[in-house]
Amino acid sequence: MTKLKFITTITEPEIEEKRQREYDRLEKAASGKRGQPPRTARLASFAVFVDYLVSKGIPFASARESRMNRAVLKRHNRRTKKAGEIAKKADEATKKAQETMRAAEEAKGTSGEKRAAEVAMEAKQVAEDARRVSDPRKSRYKAVTPDAIEELLRKIKHLR
């Protein structure tokens, strides 16, 4: 059983409104254009985590070797590693679902109608579990570098 830890932030309404306007501006600027949209949800979650670290006494800094950068990098890579493991399991589950569906189709014509129905239900459950993973692409789960976190912290600096 994993232990969940919720991190919340309390900011002044003016700061929160400024952040929300910036997120909206980023999304609006990217709408209707080619390419990947900005990951404003990720930026917002990191802004909350940075506020949490500042409240714990870690000074805000975006430099590559700063304590803030290392703390954010460590958390990000730990979370993406977990997500990557989940995506890998989902991929395996999808393959298993395909195999069990084939087995169910083969069993339909035989005397094992009941077994075929059980296998089909199992395959549907496995496929549903696999769909819960939002983005199974490997590129979403690679460890990032301190330079990438530095860029993210610079964006957060403009939100503060």
PDB file of C-alpha atoms in Angstrom:
ATOM      1  CA  MET A   1       0.000   0.000   0.000  1.00  0.00           C
ATOM      2  CA  THR A   2       1.416   3.349  -1.002  1.00  0.00           C
ATOM      3  CA  LYS A   3       1.225   6.314   1.276  1.00  0.00           C
ATOM      4  CA  LEU A   4      -0.285   9.381  -0.363  1.00  0.00           C
ATOM      5  CA  LYS A   5       0.937  12.835   0.505  1.00  0.00           C
ATOM      6  CA  PHE A   6      -1.141  15.828  -0.488  1.00  0.00           C
ATOM      7  CA  ILE A   7       0.601  19.158  -0.876  1.00  0.00           C
ATOM      8  CA  THR A   8      -1.485  22.303  -0.860  1.00  0.00           C
ATOM      9  CA  THR A   9      -0.563  25.926  -1.158  1.00  0.00           C
ATOM     10  CA  ILE A  10      -2.138  29.059   0.192  1.00  0.00           C
ATOM     11  CA  THR A  11      -1.420  32.168  -1.817  1.00  0.00           C
ATOM     12  CA  GLU A  12      -2.889  35.610  -1.902  1.00  0.00           C
ATOM     13  CA  PRO A  13      -5.847  35.974  -4.273  1.00  0.00           C
ATOM     14  CA  GLU A  14      -3.943  38.470  -6.437  1.00  0.00           C
ATOM     15  CA  ILE A  15      -1.082  36.024  -6.957  1.00  0.00           C
ATOM     16  CA  GLU A  16      -3.462  33.175  -7.744  1.00  0.00           C
ATOM     17  CA  GLU A  17      -5.346  35.333 -10.257  1.00  0.00           C
ATOM     18  CA  LYS A  18      -2.063  36.381 -11.874  1.00  0.00           C
ATOM     19  CA  ARG A  19      -1.042  32.732 -12.218  1.00  0.00           C
ATOM     20  CA  GLN A  20      -4.391  31.763 -13.688  1.00  0.00           C
ATOM     21  CA  ARG A  21      -4.202  34.614 -16.217  1.00  0.00           C
ATOM     22  CA  GLU A  22      -0.722  33.445 -17.223  1.00  0.00           C
ATOM     23  CA  TYR A  23      -1.900  29.833 -17.676  1.00  0.00           C
ATOM     24  CA  ASP A  24      -4.834  31.055 -19.767  1.00  0.00           C
ATOM     25  CA  ARG A  25      -2.521  33.281 -21.824  1.00  0.00           C
ATOM     26  CA  LEU A  26      -0.178  30.366 -22.546  1.00  0.00           C
ATOM     27  CA  GLU A  27      -3.046  28.124 -23.621  1.00  0.00           C
ATOM     28  CA  LYS A  28      -4.664  30.829 -25.745  1.00  0.00           C
ATOM     29  CA  ALA A  29      -1.374  31.654 -27.478  1.00  0.00           C
ATOM     30  CA  ALA A  30      -0.913  28.010 -28.431  1.00  0.00           C
ATOM     31  CA  SER A  31      -4.486  27.308 -29.537  1.00  0.00           C
ATOM     32  CA  GLY A  32      -4.953  26.887 -33.249  1.00  0.00           C
ATOM     33  CA  LYS A  33      -1.261  26.281 -33.833  1.00  0.00           C
ATOM     34  CA  ARG A  34       0.596  23.127 -34.675  1.00  0.00           C
ATOM     35  CA  GLY A  35       2.668  21.233 -32.192  1.00  0.00           C
ATOM     36  CA  GLN A  36       2.165  20.183 -28.655  1.00  0.00           C
ATOM     37  CA  PRO A  37       0.130  22.445 -26.397  1.00  0.00           C
ATOM     38  CA  PRO A  38       1.827  23.918 -23.334  1.00  0.00           C
ATOM     39  CA  ARG A  39       1.638  21.712 -20.271  1.00  0.00           C
ATOM     40  CA  THR A  40       0.038  24.282 -18.013  1.00  0.00           C
ATOM     41  CA  ALA A  41      -1.275  21.643 -15.599  1.00  0.00           C
ATOM     42  CA  ARG A  42       2.288  20.478 -15.020  1.00  0.00           C
ATOM     43  CA  LEU A  43       3.457  24.067 -14.563  1.00  0.00           C
ATOM     44  CA  ALA A  44       0.690  24.681 -12.019  1.00  0.00           C
ATOM     45  CA  SER A  45       1.505  21.524 -10.049  1.00  0.00           C
ATOM     46  CA  PHE A  46       5.186  22.422  -9.957  1.00  0.00           C
ATOM     47  CA  ALA A  47       4.329  25.955  -8.818  1.00  0.00           C
ATOM     48  CA  VAL A  48       2.429  24.448  -5.884  1.00  0.00           C
ATOM     49  CA  PHE A  49       5.360  22.166  -5.063  1.00  0.00           C
ATOM     50  CA  VAL A  50       7.809  25.085  -5.233  1.00  0.00           C
ATOM     51  CA  ASP A  51       5.581  27.069  -2.845  1.00  0.00           C
ATOM     52  CA  TYR A  52       5.650  24.065  -0.514  1.00  0.00           C
ATOM     53  CA  LEU A  53       9.458  23.882  -0.649  1.00  0.00           C
ATOM     54  CA  VAL A  54       9.765  27.611   0.033  1.00  0.00           C
ATOM     55  CA  SER A  55       7.489  27.212   3.062  1.00  0.00           C
ATOM     56  CA  LYS A  56       9.792  24.428   4.273  1.00  0.00           C
ATOM     57  CA  GLY A  57      12.750  26.831   4.168  1.00  0.00           C
ATOM     58  CA  ILE A  58      14.408  26.005   0.854  1.00  0.00           C
ATOM     59  CA  PRO A  59      15.295  29.297  -0.846  1.00  0.00           C
ATOM     60  CA  PHE A  60      13.870  29.841  -4.324  1.00  0.00           C
ATOM     61  CA  ALA A  61      16.534  29.617  -7.000  1.00  0.00           C
ATOM     62  CA  SER A  62      16.450  28.374 -10.563  1.00  0.00           C
ATOM     63  CA  ALA A  63      20.177  27.683 -10.935  1.00  0.00           C
ATOM     64  CA  ARG A  64      21.214  24.242 -12.085  1.00  0.00           C
ATOM     65  CA  GLU A  65      22.984  23.334  -8.831  1.00  0.00           C
ATOM     66  CA  SER A  66      20.542  24.970  -6.407  1.00  0.00           C
ATOM     67  CA  ARG A  67      18.829  23.054  -3.629  1.00  0.00           C
ATOM     68  CA  MET A  68      15.462  23.996  -5.125  1.00  0.00           C
ATOM     69  CA  ASN A  69      16.430  22.558  -8.520  1.00  0.00           C
ATOM     70  CA  ARG A  70      17.675  19.322  -6.949  1.00  0.00           C
ATOM     71  CA  ALA A  71      14.525  18.897  -4.835  1.00  0.00           C
ATOM     72  CA  VAL A  72      12.178  19.485  -7.784  1.00  0.00           C
ATOM     73  CA  LEU A  73      14.276  17.239 -10.038  1.00  0.00           C
ATOM     74  CA  LYS A  74      14.285  14.426  -7.484  1.00  0.00           C
ATOM     75  CA  ARG A  75      10.514  14.573  -7.049  1.00  0.00           C
ATOM     76  CA  HIS A  76       9.822  14.785 -10.775  1.00  0.00           C
ATOM     77  CA  ASN A  77      12.065  11.861 -11.693  1.00  0.00           C
ATOM     78  CA  ARG A  78      10.691   9.727  -8.860  1.00  0.00           C
ATOM     79  CA  ARG A  79       7.113  10.364 -10.001  1.00  0.00           C
ATOM     80  CA  THR A  80       7.849   9.781 -13.691  1.00  0.00           C
ATOM     81  CA  LYS A  81       9.625   6.537 -12.847  1.00  0.00           C
ATOM     82  CA  LYS A  82       6.480   5.321 -11.063  1.00  0.00           C
ATOM     83  CA  ALA A  83       4.314   6.441 -13.982  1.00  0.00           C
ATOM     84  CA  GLY A  84       6.635   4.638 -16.393  1.00  0.00           C
ATOM     85  CA  GLU A  85       6.288   1.435 -14.407  1.00  0.00           C
ATOM     86  CA  ILE A  86       2.508   1.789 -14.514  1.00  0.00           C
ATOM     87  CA  ALA A  87       2.622   2.397 -18.279  1.00  0.00           C
ATOM     88  CA  LYS A  88       4.765  -0.702 -18.751  1.00  0.00           C
ATOM     89  CA  LYS A  89       2.267  -2.773 -16.763  1.00  0.00           C
ATOM     90  CA  ALA A  90      -0.562  -1.312 -18.824  1.00  0.00           C
ATOM     91  CA  ASP A  91       1.216  -2.276 -22.033  1.00  0.00           C
ATOM     92  CA  GLU A  92       1.650  -5.820 -20.746  1.00  0.00           C
ATOM     93  CA  ALA A  93      -2.010  -5.865 -19.696  1.00  0.00           C
ATOM     94  CA  THR A  94      -3.085  -4.784 -23.181  1.00  0.00           C
ATOM     95  CA  LYS A  95      -1.101  -7.616 -24.758  1.00  0.00           C
ATOM     96  CA  LYS A  96      -2.597 -10.063 -22.272  1.00  0.00           C
ATOM     97  CA  ALA A  97      -6.089  -8.780 -23.075  1.00  0.00           C
ATOM     98  CA  GLN A  98      -5.512  -9.331 -26.783  1.00  0.00           C
ATOM     99  CA  GLU A  99      -4.312 -12.883 -26.135  1.00  0.00           C
ATOM    100  CA  THR A 100      -7.281 -13.696 -23.914  1.00  0.00           C
ATOM    101  CA  MET A 101      -9.708 -12.270 -26.471  1.00  0.00           C
ATOM    102  CA  ARG A 102      -8.206 -14.565 -29.108  1.00  0.00           C
ATOM    103  CA  ALA A 103      -8.530 -17.495 -26.706  1.00  0.00           C
ATOM    104  CA  ALA A 104     -12.155 -16.568 -26.047  1.00  0.00           C
ATOM    105  CA  GLU A 105     -12.908 -16.470 -29.776  1.00  0.00           C
ATOM    106  CA  GLU A 106     -11.323 -19.896 -30.222  1.00  0.00           C
ATOM    107  CA  ALA A 107     -13.282 -21.348 -27.292  1.00  0.00           C
ATOM    108  CA  LYS A 108     -16.644 -20.082 -28.562  1.00  0.00           C
ATOM    109  CA  GLY A 109     -17.065 -22.837 -31.106  1.00  0.00           C
ATOM    110  CA  THR A 110     -16.192 -25.583 -28.626  1.00  0.00           C
ATOM    111  CA  SER A 111     -17.965 -26.960 -25.599  1.00  0.00           C
ATOM    112  CA  GLY A 112     -16.219 -24.393 -23.386  1.00  0.00           C
ATOM    113  CA  GLU A 113     -18.805 -21.630 -23.848  1.00  0.00           C
ATOM    114  CA  LYS A 114     -18.751 -20.796 -20.137  1.00  0.00           C
ATOM    115  CA  ARG A 115     -14.961 -20.600 -20.111  1.00  0.00           C
ATOM    116  CA  ALA A 116     -15.041 -18.389 -23.202  1.00  0.00           C
ATOM    117  CA  ALA A 117     -17.374 -15.961 -21.448  1.00  0.00           C
ATOM    118  CA  GLU A 118     -15.081 -15.872 -18.392  1.00  0.00           C
ATOM    119  CA  VAL A 119     -12.024 -15.235 -20.551  1.00  0.00           C
ATOM    120  CA  ALA A 120     -13.825 -12.467 -22.433  1.00  0.00           C
ATOM    121  CA  MET A 121     -14.800 -10.759 -19.165  1.00  0.00           C
ATOM    122  CA  GLU A 122     -11.214 -11.034 -17.923  1.00  0.00           C
ATOM    123  CA  ALA A 123      -9.926  -9.538 -21.166  1.00  0.00           C
ATOM    124  CA  LYS A 124     -12.343  -6.616 -20.903  1.00  0.00           C
ATOM    125  CA  GLN A 125     -11.204  -5.921 -17.337  1.00  0.00           C
ATOM    126  CA  VAL A 126      -7.533  -6.010 -18.351  1.00  0.00           C
ATOM    127  CA  ALA A 127      -8.187  -3.698 -21.295  1.00  0.00           C
ATOM    128  CA  GLU A 128     -10.043  -1.275 -19.016  1.00  0.00           C
ATOM    129  CA  ASP A 129      -7.096  -1.232 -16.601  1.00  0.00           C
ATOM    130  CA  ALA A 130      -4.749  -0.496 -19.492  1.00  0.00           C
ATOM    131  CA  ARG A 131      -6.889   2.447 -20.635  1.00  0.00           C
ATOM    132  CA  ARG A 132      -6.529   4.140 -17.255  1.00  0.00           C
ATOM    133  CA  VAL A 133      -2.943   5.101 -18.029  1.00  0.00           C
ATOM    134  CA  SER A 134      -3.182   8.523 -19.612  1.00  0.00           C
ATOM    135  CA  ASP A 135      -0.142   8.433 -21.889  1.00  0.00           C
ATOM    136  CA  PRO A 136       1.824   5.203 -22.368  1.00  0.00           C
ATOM    137  CA  ARG A 137       4.516   6.683 -24.634  1.00  0.00           C
ATOM    138  CA  LYS A 138       8.027   6.069 -23.378  1.00  0.00           C
ATOM    139  CA  SER A 139       9.094   9.673 -23.956  1.00  0.00           C
ATOM    140  CA  ARG A 140       6.706  10.803 -21.200  1.00  0.00           C
ATOM    141  CA  TYR A 141       8.588   8.817 -18.568  1.00  0.00           C
ATOM    142  CA  LYS A 142      12.230   9.575 -19.219  1.00  0.00           C
ATOM    143  CA  ALA A 143      14.244  11.217 -16.465  1.00  0.00           C
ATOM    144  CA  VAL A 144      14.756  14.927 -17.048  1.00  0.00           C
ATOM    145  CA  THR A 145      17.938  16.919 -16.595  1.00  0.00           C
ATOM    146  CA  PRO A 146      18.664  19.807 -14.224  1.00  0.00           C
ATOM    147  CA  ASP A 147      18.604  22.117 -17.257  1.00  0.00           C
ATOM    148  CA  ALA A 148      14.972  21.222 -17.976  1.00  0.00           C
ATOM    149  CA  ILE A 149      14.041  21.885 -14.354  1.00  0.00           C
ATOM    150  CA  GLU A 150      15.946  25.170 -14.514  1.00  0.00           C
ATOM    151  CA  GLU A 151      13.785  26.269 -17.443  1.00  0.00           C
ATOM    152  CA  LEU A 152      10.651  25.235 -15.563  1.00  0.00           C
ATOM    153  CA  LEU A 153      11.767  27.152 -12.465  1.00  0.00           C
ATOM    154  CA  ARG A 154      12.350  30.251 -14.605  1.00  0.00           C
ATOM    155  CA  LYS A 155       8.745  30.063 -15.781  1.00  0.00           C
ATOM    156  CA  ILE A 156       7.600  29.666 -12.186  1.00  0.00           C
ATOM    157  CA  LYS A 157       9.711  32.685 -11.219  1.00  0.00           C
ATOM    158  CA  HIS A 158       7.590  34.825 -13.561  1.00  0.00           C
ATOM    159  CA  LEU A 159       4.456  33.526 -11.839  1.00  0.00           C
ATOM    160  CA  ARG A 160       5.613  34.580  -8.353  1.00  0.00           C
TER     161      ARG A 160
END
